[in-house]
Amino acid sequence: MSTVAELPAGAGPAPAEQLAARWEEPRTVRAWFTTVDHKRIGRRYLVTASVFFGLAGVSAILLRTQLAGPEAGLLSPQEYNQLFSMHGTAMIFLFATPMLFGFGNFLVPLMIGARDMAFPRLNAFGYWVFLFAGVFMWASLPAGAAPNGGWFAYVPLTDEVNSPGLHLDVYTLGLLFLGISTTAGAINFIVTALKLRAPGMSLNRVPIFVWAIVATSFMVLFALPALNLDNGLLFLDRRFGTHFFDPEAGGNVLLWQHLFWIFGHPDVYIIVMPALGIVSAVLPAFCRRGLVAYPLVVLGVVSISIISFGVWAHHMFATGLPQLSLSFFSAASSIITIPSGLQLFAWLTTMLLGRLVMRAPLLFVIGFIVTFVIGGFTGAMFALTAFDQQVTDSYFVVAHFHYVLFGGAVFPILAAVYFWLPKITGRMFSERLARWAFWLIFIGMNVTFFPMHLSGLFGMPRRVYTYPEGLGWDPWNLLATLGSYILAVGLLLVVVGVVHALRRGKPAADDPWGGDTLEWATTSPPAPYNFPVLPEVHSLHPVWDPRTAESVAAGAPEARTLAEGRQTIRTSELDARYEQPIEMPESSLRPLVAATGLLVVFGGLLFDWYWVAAGGGLLLALTMVGWLWPPAEPT
Amino acid sequence: MEKAERRATMEPTSGRTGRSPGHAPAIVVLIATLVLTGCAGDAPSALDPAGYGARRVEGLWWLLFWISVAVFAEVLLLLGWALLFRRGERTKVRRGDPVRFVAVAGAGIPLIILVTVYGLGLRELAALGDGPDDSATTVDVTGHKWWWEVRYAGRFGATANEIHIPVGERVRVRLRTADVLHSFWVPELMPKTDLIAGETTETWLHAERSGSYRGQCAEYCGLQHAHMGLRVVAQPRAEFDAWLAKLDAPAPEPRTEAQRLGQVAFTQGTCAACHTVRGTTANGTVGPDLSDVGARWSLGAGTLPNDPGHLGGWIANAQVSKPGNAMPPQPVPAAQLPNLITYLESLR
C-alpha cells in the first residue's frame, strides 16, 4: 500500500512550485465565488445537500409527530400536505442526487487520476444552479406557497382549477431550474470519465464507483427530459391555457403519470446506483481484498441502468391499464432483481473471502445490506401486479421505498461520509461517536419504517394527515414516530462527529484504510492540482500495485507532470491511451453570473413578471457569449 | 333502538374479533410479522380477507413472505458467517475470483424463484380480471372531493359513502371521478382501482361473508384525502333487494311536527341548493343525496359518527372537523337547528 503523494525525487521542487502557482487560489472573497476546483465544488454540494436533508428531515419529524396519535391537531391539513410534498421533493431532488453528485464531483477526478472535471466552469455553474433552485423551492415553505401536490404532482389535482396559487408553479419551475444543474453535471461526469482517465486505466480498470456515476449520468440524460417535458406542459396548462392534461379538451391525465414515471423509476436507480458504487468502493478497503466478480458487478450496474427504463408502468398498476401490458411491466420489474442480486452476492462473497476490519464505514455497509435486502424483497413483491394493487398507495409502499432509499442510499452515503472524511478534510473522526451514530440510526430507521409495513397491510393509506381511532393503526404509528426521534438523534450525532473531526480530529494519513483506488495515492486533503505527477495505471487496484508508484517515482516523464500550464491529460475512451495534454480553464465569475441570470428568469416566470424573466435571459445570454468567446490564439 | 340494531350489524363480523389476541407488545416488531393476522385488531386488514379478490392476494402475500424470510435468512447467515469467522489478525485473506458462484447464487437461483413467482402472480392477476357477467348487479361510484357518490344501474336514487352489495355474488363497480384522481380501496374485499378523470374504470366485489367493510380513498386527492372513507355493506340477497327498493322510493314523510318544521327549513333554506331529498322540492346536486342520511354510518365520508350531536355541529360549521370541504358554515337560526336535525335523522 504505497503512496505516491510525495514528489518523486527526480522531479525536484521546481515542478511543485510551478504547479502550486498555477492551481492554488488566493484566500479572498472573490476566489470563493469564482472557484472552479472540483474538490471545493464537491464539498459545497455535500454541505448544501446535507442542509436540504436536514430541512426535509425536520419536515419528516413534524409529519411523524402529527401521525403519532389519531386525530392529532399539530398540523393543519394545508401544512401537512405542503410538508409531505416538500419532504419527498427535497429528499429526492435536493438531497439524494446532489449528495451523490457531491461525492462524484470530489472523487471522480481523483479516482481516475485527473486534475479536474472535464468542464470545470460548467461544474461551478451546476453547483450555483443547484443552490439557487434549492433555495427557490425551500423559500416557498415559510411563504405558505410550497408545493402541495405530493412529490409526484399528479394531474388534475395539480392543474390551475384544483390547485390555485403558486404552489405548483414553484414545483414545476423549481424542478425545471434544478434539471439544468443535474443535466450539466451528468454531461460533465460522462466526458470526464471517458476522456480524462489516467493513461492505462482502460474500461476494465475503472473503479466501480466511477462506473456507477457514469451509468447514472447516462440515465439522467435519458430520464430527465421526460420530467422536464411533464413540468413544461403542466406550466403551459396552468399559465397559458393549453390542455395537455385536460380530458374535457382532449387531453389525458395519464400522460402525466407515464412521463413522470418514465423519469421517476429510473430516478430510483439514479439515486441508488452511485450508492451501490460507494459500497463497492468501501468493501475492498475493509475486506483487504479486491471486489469479487468485477465484470459481473459492472454488468449489473449497466443492465440496471437499461432495464430501469422499461418498468415505469409498475407505478400505475391500479390505473386500469390492460392486463397484457401489466404482465409485461410485471416481468420487467421482476427481472431487475437479477442485477441487484449479482451485486449483493459479489459483496457477500468478498466479505466471506476477505478479512473484515470493523470500522464505522463497514458498519454502515452492513446496515445497508440488511435494510436494502428487505427493501428489495418488498420491491420484488410490488412487481407482482395483483399484490401491488392491494398495497400500493398504502403505508406498505412507504415502508418499502424508505427501506430502499434510506437503506439503499443513506446508509451508503453515511459509509461514504466516514470513509472519505479523512481524504476530504485531512482529519480522522471519532470511531466511538460514529458507532453510537450507527446504532441509533440503524435501530431508529427500523423502528420507524418497519411498522409501516404493518399499518399498510392493515389498510392505512399514505398521504393522510390524520386517521380515525380504533382501526388498529394507532400502535404502529406511535412506534414509527418514536423510531423517527431515535433516527433523528442518530443523524445529529453524525453531524456532531463531522464537526468534532474538523475541530479535534487527528490529522489523517494519506491512505488511512489501505484503499485501492487512486484517490488514496495523493495527500489528505489533496493539493489543488490533485497529483504532482499524473499516475499510470496497470491494474484494477492501482494503489495496491507497485507499478503505479513506480510510474510517479523519479524520472516521471514531463508529459505526466504537466507543470508548465494548468493542464491535465486527455486519453482515449476505451483503453485510455495517452492522447495529449489539455488546458484547463482558470477561475471565473461567469458561472455564478449565469446562474443568477437563470434565477432571475425563473423568479420572473413564477411571479408573472415576464419582462423581468426576459431580462434574466438576456443576462444569461450575454454571460454565455463571454464564457464561450474563444480566447485569442497565442501567436 | 332501530339504530342500535343497525349499528350491531355494521360492526365487523364477530369471527374476526374473536380471533384477535390483541396488540402484540410494540417492541417485538420483528416477531410480530410472524403473527401478522393476529395483530390487526379491528383494522380493515388486507390479511383478513372477506372477499374473493382480497383472498387471492392474501395467498400471494404469504407465499412471497415466506420466500422472503427464507432468502433473508440465507443472506443473514452469509453475513453472520463473515462477521463471526472472517475477522481478526489471524484470518487469512483468500485470493481467487469465484465469478461462477456469484453468478449462480446472485442470478441463477433468484431467476428460478422469480419465474415461478411471476407465473403464480399472473394466475392471481387473471383471477382478479375474471369479473362478473353482464347480468350482475352494477354499482356506479363517482369520486368527489372528498366523498363517494353511489348509484345503481337502472335506479334513479343515490346514496353516499356507503355501498350495499348482496353477499356471495359478484358485483360490478363502475368508477368515475367528478374532479381529481381517487382510488377505490376496500382492503378486506378487493385491491385498488383508480378513478381516472375522463375515463370509466371498472372493478368488482365479491364478499364471501356478510358484514361491513371499511374502505378509503387511496390516491392523494388534495386537502381532505384523509377524510374520504367509505363502507361496503354485504348483506343477504333479500335484505339487499329490500334496501335497493328503497333507493328509488321517496324519502319518508315527516311524522312529527318537529320533523315537518325541519323539512320546511331544509327545503326552503340553503340546504336544498346543494342537496337532494327524494320526494321533496330539494334537488340540488352539488352535495350528497340525503334521502337516507339518517341510516348512514358516518358524516362527511367517515369524518364523524352519525348521531344528532355531531350532525348539528356538522350543519352549523362543517369546516371545523373537515376544513376545506365544499359545505360552508350554515347560518341556521338556533330555533330551527333541532328540527333540522330531527328531520334528517328521520330519513332512513
Short mmCIF file of C-alpha atoms in Angstrom, two decimals, chain A residues 186-551:
data_model
loop_
_atom_site.label_atom_id
_atom_site.label_comp_id
_atom_site.label_asym_id
_atom_site.label_seq_id
_atom_site.Cartn_x
_atom_site.Cartn_y
_atom_site.Cartn_z
CA ALA A 186 -24.29 14.41 -15.88
CA ILE A 187 -22.65 15.56 -19.12
CA ASN A 188 -19.60 16.61 -17.19
CA PHE A 189 -19.25 13.24 -15.44
CA ILE A 190 -19.58 11.32 -18.70
CA VAL A 191 -16.97 13.35 -20.54
CA THR A 192 -14.64 13.40 -17.54
CA ALA A 193 -14.78 9.65 -17.04
CA LEU A 194 -14.46 8.87 -20.72
CA LYS A 195 -11.72 11.33 -21.68
CA LEU A 196 -9.62 12.23 -18.64
CA ARG A 197 -8.69 8.83 -17.21
CA ALA A 198 -5.06 8.31 -16.32
CA PRO A 199 -3.06 6.57 -19.03
CA GLY A 200 -3.58 2.83 -18.76
CA MET A 201 -6.93 2.95 -16.98
CA SER A 202 -8.79 1.03 -19.67
CA LEU A 203 -12.50 0.44 -19.17
CA ASN A 204 -11.87 -2.85 -17.37
CA ARG A 205 -9.80 -0.99 -14.77
CA VAL A 206 -12.29 1.73 -13.97
CA PRO A 207 -13.40 1.75 -10.30
CA ILE A 208 -16.99 0.56 -9.82
CA PHE A 209 -17.91 3.87 -8.23
CA VAL A 210 -16.93 5.68 -11.43
CA TRP A 211 -18.86 3.14 -13.48
CA ALA A 212 -21.88 3.79 -11.29
CA ILE A 213 -21.57 7.57 -11.68
CA VAL A 214 -21.25 7.26 -15.46
CA ALA A 215 -24.20 4.85 -15.76
CA THR A 216 -26.20 7.19 -13.52
CA SER A 217 -25.27 10.17 -15.67
CA PHE A 218 -26.48 8.41 -18.80
CA MET A 219 -29.73 7.62 -17.00
CA VAL A 220 -30.10 11.27 -16.05
CA LEU A 221 -29.65 12.32 -19.67
CA PHE A 222 -32.30 9.91 -20.88
CA ALA A 223 -34.76 10.19 -17.99
CA LEU A 224 -34.76 13.88 -17.13
CA PRO A 225 -36.18 15.13 -20.46
CA ALA A 226 -39.42 13.25 -19.66
CA LEU A 227 -39.73 15.08 -16.34
CA ASN A 228 -38.82 18.41 -17.90
CA LEU A 229 -41.41 17.87 -20.61
CA ASP A 230 -44.01 16.97 -18.00
CA ASN A 231 -43.33 20.07 -15.96
CA GLY A 232 -43.15 22.27 -19.04
CA LEU A 233 -46.55 21.03 -20.24
CA LEU A 234 -48.08 21.47 -16.80
CA PHE A 235 -46.74 25.01 -16.58
CA LEU A 236 -48.25 25.76 -20.00
CA ASP A 237 -51.57 24.25 -18.89
CA ARG A 238 -51.59 26.28 -15.69
CA ARG A 239 -50.47 29.61 -17.09
CA PHE A 240 -51.23 29.73 -20.79
CA GLY A 241 -54.46 27.76 -21.15
CA THR A 242 -53.18 24.76 -23.05
CA HIS A 243 -54.95 21.44 -22.43
CA PHE A 244 -52.33 18.71 -22.43
CA PHE A 245 -53.73 17.17 -19.26
CA ASP A 246 -57.35 18.28 -19.56
CA PRO A 247 -59.62 15.35 -20.56
CA GLU A 248 -62.51 17.71 -21.32
CA ALA A 249 -60.50 19.25 -24.11
CA GLY A 250 -58.97 16.04 -25.43
CA GLY A 251 -56.03 15.95 -23.05
CA ASN A 252 -55.13 12.93 -20.96
CA VAL A 253 -54.39 12.79 -17.26
CA LEU A 254 -52.46 9.54 -17.53
CA LEU A 255 -49.99 11.27 -19.85
CA TRP A 256 -48.62 12.99 -16.76
CA GLN A 257 -48.11 9.69 -14.97
CA HIS A 258 -46.44 7.99 -17.91
CA LEU A 259 -43.99 10.84 -18.41
CA PHE A 260 -43.44 11.24 -14.70
CA TRP A 261 -42.59 7.59 -14.13
CA ILE A 262 -40.52 7.27 -17.30
CA PHE A 263 -38.34 9.66 -15.36
CA GLY A 264 -39.33 8.55 -11.88
CA HIS A 265 -38.49 4.91 -12.00
CA PRO A 266 -35.01 5.30 -13.44
CA ASP A 267 -34.61 8.03 -10.84
CA VAL A 268 -34.81 5.43 -8.09
CA TYR A 269 -31.70 3.88 -9.60
CA ILE A 270 -30.19 7.29 -10.28
CA ILE A 271 -30.23 7.59 -6.51
CA VAL A 272 -29.39 4.04 -5.52
CA MET A 273 -26.75 3.24 -8.14
CA PRO A 274 -24.00 5.63 -7.04
CA ALA A 275 -24.74 4.41 -3.52
CA LEU A 276 -24.14 0.84 -4.66
CA GLY A 277 -20.93 2.13 -6.21
CA ILE A 278 -19.93 3.50 -2.82
CA VAL A 279 -20.45 0.08 -1.26
CA SER A 280 -18.24 -1.49 -3.91
CA ALA A 281 -15.61 1.14 -3.13
CA VAL A 282 -15.72 0.77 0.64
CA LEU A 283 -15.75 -3.03 0.86
CA PRO A 284 -12.31 -3.78 -0.64
CA ALA A 285 -10.61 -1.48 1.87
CA PHE A 286 -12.22 -3.24 4.84
CA CYS A 287 -12.03 -6.75 3.42
CA ARG A 288 -8.39 -6.38 2.45
CA ARG A 289 -9.01 -7.76 -0.98
CA GLY A 290 -10.49 -6.70 -4.29
CA LEU A 291 -14.18 -6.95 -5.02
CA VAL A 292 -15.20 -10.37 -6.29
CA ALA A 293 -16.65 -10.70 -9.80
CA TYR A 294 -15.85 -7.17 -11.04
CA PRO A 295 -17.17 -7.86 -14.56
CA LEU A 296 -20.49 -9.15 -13.21
CA VAL A 297 -20.90 -6.14 -10.95
CA VAL A 298 -20.23 -3.78 -13.86
CA LEU A 299 -22.68 -5.79 -15.93
CA GLY A 300 -25.17 -5.42 -13.09
CA VAL A 301 -24.69 -1.65 -12.97
CA VAL A 302 -25.04 -1.22 -16.71
CA SER A 303 -28.01 -3.54 -17.10
CA ILE A 304 -29.91 -1.88 -14.25
CA SER A 305 -29.44 1.44 -15.99
CA ILE A 306 -31.05 0.00 -19.12
CA ILE A 307 -33.80 -2.21 -17.65
CA SER A 308 -34.98 0.53 -15.31
CA PHE A 309 -36.36 2.38 -18.32
CA GLY A 310 -38.74 -0.47 -19.06
CA VAL A 311 -40.57 -0.67 -15.77
CA TRP A 312 -42.27 2.67 -15.26
CA ALA A 313 -45.82 1.35 -15.56
CA HIS A 314 -45.49 -0.66 -12.36
CA HIS A 315 -46.25 2.63 -10.63
CA MET A 316 -49.56 2.59 -12.47
CA PHE A 317 -50.80 -0.93 -11.85
CA ALA A 318 -54.02 0.39 -10.29
CA THR A 319 -54.93 2.76 -13.13
CA GLY A 320 -56.78 0.17 -15.16
CA LEU A 321 -54.20 -0.48 -17.88
CA PRO A 322 -54.84 -3.62 -19.95
CA GLN A 323 -53.78 -6.87 -18.27
CA LEU A 324 -51.39 -7.77 -21.08
CA SER A 325 -49.33 -4.62 -20.61
CA LEU A 326 -49.45 -5.10 -16.85
CA SER A 327 -47.92 -8.54 -17.23
CA PHE A 328 -45.12 -7.16 -19.40
CA PHE A 329 -44.22 -4.47 -16.89
CA SER A 330 -44.55 -7.00 -14.11
CA ALA A 331 -41.97 -9.23 -15.80
CA ALA A 332 -39.58 -6.36 -16.48
CA SER A 333 -39.86 -5.19 -12.89
CA SER A 334 -39.16 -8.68 -11.57
CA ILE A 335 -36.11 -9.07 -13.80
CA ILE A 336 -34.42 -6.04 -12.26
CA THR A 337 -33.90 -8.16 -9.15
CA ILE A 338 -31.23 -10.15 -11.01
CA PRO A 339 -28.55 -7.47 -11.46
CA SER A 340 -29.17 -6.38 -7.88
CA GLY A 341 -28.75 -9.96 -6.74
CA LEU A 342 -25.44 -10.18 -8.61
CA GLN A 343 -24.10 -7.18 -6.75
CA LEU A 344 -25.38 -8.43 -3.41
CA PHE A 345 -23.64 -11.76 -3.78
CA ALA A 346 -20.47 -10.13 -5.05
CA TRP A 347 -20.36 -8.13 -1.80
CA LEU A 348 -21.19 -11.09 0.41
CA THR A 349 -18.59 -13.27 -1.28
CA THR A 350 -15.98 -10.54 -0.96
CA MET A 351 -16.68 -10.41 2.76
CA LEU A 352 -16.55 -14.19 3.05
CA LEU A 353 -13.16 -14.36 1.35
CA GLY A 354 -11.57 -11.32 2.93
CA ARG A 355 -10.52 -10.28 6.39
CA LEU A 356 -13.06 -7.89 7.88
CA VAL A 357 -11.74 -4.79 9.59
CA MET A 358 -14.60 -3.47 11.63
CA ARG A 359 -14.61 0.30 11.30
CA ALA A 360 -17.54 2.69 11.03
CA PRO A 361 -17.75 2.69 7.20
CA LEU A 362 -18.01 -1.11 7.16
CA LEU A 363 -20.71 -1.00 9.85
CA PHE A 364 -22.77 1.29 7.66
CA VAL A 365 -22.24 -1.03 4.70
CA ILE A 366 -23.54 -3.95 6.76
CA GLY A 367 -26.52 -1.85 7.84
CA PHE A 368 -27.05 -1.09 4.19
CA ILE A 369 -27.05 -4.76 3.18
CA VAL A 370 -29.60 -5.75 5.81
CA THR A 371 -32.05 -2.93 5.09
CA PHE A 372 -31.59 -2.86 1.33
CA VAL A 373 -32.32 -6.57 1.10
CA ILE A 374 -35.60 -6.09 2.97
CA GLY A 375 -36.48 -3.22 0.64
CA GLY A 376 -35.53 -5.42 -2.28
CA PHE A 377 -37.93 -8.16 -1.20
CA THR A 378 -40.86 -5.81 -0.92
CA GLY A 379 -39.78 -4.34 -4.27
CA ALA A 380 -40.00 -7.76 -5.88
CA MET A 381 -43.43 -8.15 -4.27
CA PHE A 382 -44.58 -4.89 -5.86
CA ALA A 383 -43.55 -6.24 -9.24
CA LEU A 384 -46.45 -8.68 -8.99
CA THR A 385 -49.48 -6.77 -10.20
CA ALA A 386 -52.12 -8.41 -8.03
CA PHE A 387 -50.17 -7.79 -4.84
CA ASP A 388 -49.23 -4.28 -5.95
CA GLN A 389 -52.87 -3.36 -6.44
CA GLN A 390 -53.54 -4.28 -2.83
CA VAL A 391 -50.65 -2.44 -1.15
CA THR A 392 -49.73 0.41 -3.49
CA ASP A 393 -50.51 3.86 -2.08
CA SER A 394 -50.71 2.32 1.38
CA TYR A 395 -48.13 2.65 4.14
CA PHE A 396 -46.65 -0.63 2.91
CA VAL A 397 -45.21 1.24 -0.05
CA VAL A 398 -43.93 3.98 2.24
CA ALA A 399 -42.13 1.31 4.24
CA HIS A 400 -40.78 -0.27 1.04
CA PHE A 401 -39.23 2.79 -0.51
CA HIS A 402 -37.81 4.06 2.74
CA TYR A 403 -36.05 0.72 3.11
CA VAL A 404 -34.77 1.12 -0.44
CA LEU A 405 -33.90 4.80 -0.28
CA PHE A 406 -32.86 5.12 3.35
CA GLY A 407 -31.34 1.67 3.46
CA GLY A 408 -30.04 1.78 -0.08
CA ALA A 409 -28.85 5.38 -0.30
CA VAL A 410 -28.50 6.99 3.13
CA PHE A 411 -26.53 4.12 4.70
CA PRO A 412 -24.03 4.09 1.80
CA ILE A 413 -23.87 7.89 1.91
CA LEU A 414 -23.03 7.72 5.61
CA ALA A 415 -20.47 5.00 4.89
CA ALA A 416 -19.03 7.37 2.30
CA VAL A 417 -19.01 10.29 4.74
CA TYR A 418 -16.89 8.32 7.22
CA PHE A 419 -14.82 6.58 4.55
CA TRP A 420 -13.76 9.71 2.67
CA LEU A 421 -13.89 12.24 5.52
CA PRO A 422 -10.14 11.79 6.13
CA LYS A 423 -9.47 12.37 2.43
CA ILE A 424 -11.80 15.35 2.12
CA THR A 425 -10.86 17.14 5.34
CA GLY A 426 -7.49 15.66 6.22
CA ARG A 427 -8.87 14.77 9.67
CA MET A 428 -9.82 11.47 11.32
CA PHE A 429 -13.17 11.09 13.04
CA SER A 430 -14.02 9.61 16.42
CA GLU A 431 -14.84 5.93 15.96
CA ARG A 432 -16.83 5.90 19.20
CA LEU A 433 -19.13 8.72 18.08
CA ALA A 434 -19.50 7.04 14.71
CA ARG A 435 -20.57 3.73 16.28
CA TRP A 436 -23.12 5.42 18.51
CA ALA A 437 -24.47 7.19 15.44
CA PHE A 438 -24.64 3.92 13.53
CA TRP A 439 -26.58 2.01 16.17
CA LEU A 440 -29.03 4.84 16.78
CA ILE A 441 -29.62 5.25 13.05
CA PHE A 442 -29.91 1.53 12.41
CA ILE A 443 -32.34 0.93 15.26
CA GLY A 444 -34.22 4.19 14.67
CA MET A 445 -34.55 3.50 10.97
CA ASN A 446 -36.02 0.05 11.50
CA VAL A 447 -38.32 1.13 14.31
CA THR A 448 -39.56 3.99 12.11
CA PHE A 449 -40.15 2.18 8.88
CA PHE A 450 -40.79 -1.45 9.76
CA PRO A 451 -44.18 -0.83 11.43
CA MET A 452 -45.30 0.94 8.27
CA HIS A 453 -45.38 -2.45 6.52
CA LEU A 454 -47.97 -3.46 9.08
CA SER A 455 -50.12 -0.33 9.11
CA GLY A 456 -50.15 -0.55 5.31
CA LEU A 457 -51.27 -4.16 5.27
CA PHE A 458 -53.89 -3.21 7.84
CA GLY A 459 -55.38 -0.74 5.38
CA MET A 460 -53.82 2.63 6.15
CA PRO A 461 -53.46 4.76 3.01
CA ARG A 462 -50.45 7.01 2.64
CA ARG A 463 -50.53 10.82 2.42
CA VAL A 464 -53.27 11.17 5.03
CA TYR A 465 -52.79 13.95 7.56
CA THR A 466 -54.74 12.08 10.18
CA TYR A 467 -56.63 8.86 10.76
CA PRO A 468 -59.57 7.76 12.89
CA GLU A 469 -59.17 5.95 16.17
CA GLY A 470 -59.87 2.28 16.61
CA LEU A 471 -58.74 0.88 13.26
CA GLY A 472 -55.72 -0.87 14.72
CA TRP A 473 -53.30 1.65 13.24
CA ASP A 474 -52.53 3.58 16.42
CA PRO A 475 -49.75 1.45 17.99
CA TRP A 476 -47.83 1.10 14.74
CA ASN A 477 -47.94 4.81 14.10
CA LEU A 478 -46.85 5.64 17.63
CA LEU A 479 -43.97 3.21 17.30
CA ALA A 480 -42.93 4.69 13.95
CA THR A 481 -42.95 8.17 15.44
CA LEU A 482 -40.79 7.11 18.38
CA GLY A 483 -38.41 5.47 15.93
CA SER A 484 -38.15 8.67 13.94
CA TYR A 485 -36.93 10.50 17.06
CA ILE A 486 -34.22 7.89 17.64
CA LEU A 487 -33.26 8.19 14.00
CA ALA A 488 -33.06 11.96 14.26
CA VAL A 489 -30.72 11.73 17.27
CA GLY A 490 -28.50 9.31 15.37
CA LEU A 491 -28.29 11.62 12.37
CA LEU A 492 -27.48 14.56 14.64
CA LEU A 493 -24.62 12.50 16.04
CA VAL A 494 -23.21 12.21 12.51
CA VAL A 495 -23.15 16.00 12.30
CA VAL A 496 -21.54 16.16 15.73
CA GLY A 497 -18.99 13.59 14.56
CA VAL A 498 -18.08 15.59 11.46
CA VAL A 499 -17.75 18.85 13.40
CA HIS A 500 -15.73 17.05 16.07
CA ALA A 501 -13.40 15.65 13.41
CA LEU A 502 -12.92 19.07 11.85
CA ARG A 503 -12.17 20.70 15.23
CA ARG A 504 -10.42 17.97 17.16
CA GLY A 505 -9.67 15.20 14.69
CA LYS A 506 -6.16 13.84 14.36
CA PRO A 507 -4.52 14.59 11.04
CA ALA A 508 -5.34 11.80 8.63
CA ALA A 509 -2.78 9.69 6.82
CA ASP A 510 -2.86 9.78 3.04
CA ASP A 511 -4.30 6.27 2.96
CA PRO A 512 -5.76 5.53 6.40
CA TRP A 513 -7.79 2.49 5.32
CA GLY A 514 -5.49 0.86 2.82
CA GLY A 515 -7.80 1.68 -0.10
CA ASP A 516 -7.11 0.50 -3.60
CA THR A 517 -8.20 3.41 -5.81
CA LEU A 518 -6.18 6.41 -6.91
CA GLU A 519 -7.66 8.98 -4.52
CA TRP A 520 -5.63 7.26 -1.77
CA ALA A 521 -2.46 7.84 -3.77
CA THR A 522 -2.38 11.54 -3.03
CA THR A 523 -2.29 13.75 0.06
CA SER A 524 -5.17 14.17 2.54
CA PRO A 525 -6.64 16.62 1.70
CA PRO A 526 -5.43 16.63 -1.90
CA ALA A 527 -3.50 19.61 -3.24
CA PRO A 528 -5.42 21.87 -5.65
CA TYR A 529 -3.72 20.07 -8.54
CA ASN A 530 -4.60 16.61 -7.09
CA PHE A 531 -1.49 14.74 -8.22
CA PRO A 532 2.00 16.21 -8.59
CA VAL A 533 2.56 13.60 -11.28
CA LEU A 534 -0.40 12.02 -13.01
CA PRO A 535 -0.05 8.26 -12.43
CA GLU A 536 -0.03 5.47 -14.94
CA VAL A 537 -2.44 2.61 -14.23
CA HIS A 538 -1.68 -1.06 -14.75
CA SER A 539 -4.44 -2.86 -12.87
CA LEU A 540 -7.84 -2.64 -11.25
CA HIS A 541 -6.24 -1.84 -7.88
CA PRO A 542 -3.66 0.81 -8.77
CA VAL A 543 -2.69 1.73 -5.21
CA TRP A 544 -2.03 -1.92 -4.37
CA ASP A 545 0.10 -2.17 -7.49
CA PRO A 546 3.78 -1.19 -7.15
CA ARG A 547 3.88 -0.26 -10.83
CA THR A 548 1.66 2.75 -10.11
CA ALA A 549 4.11 4.03 -7.51
CA GLU A 550 6.94 3.45 -9.95
CA SER A 551 5.10 5.44 -12.60
#
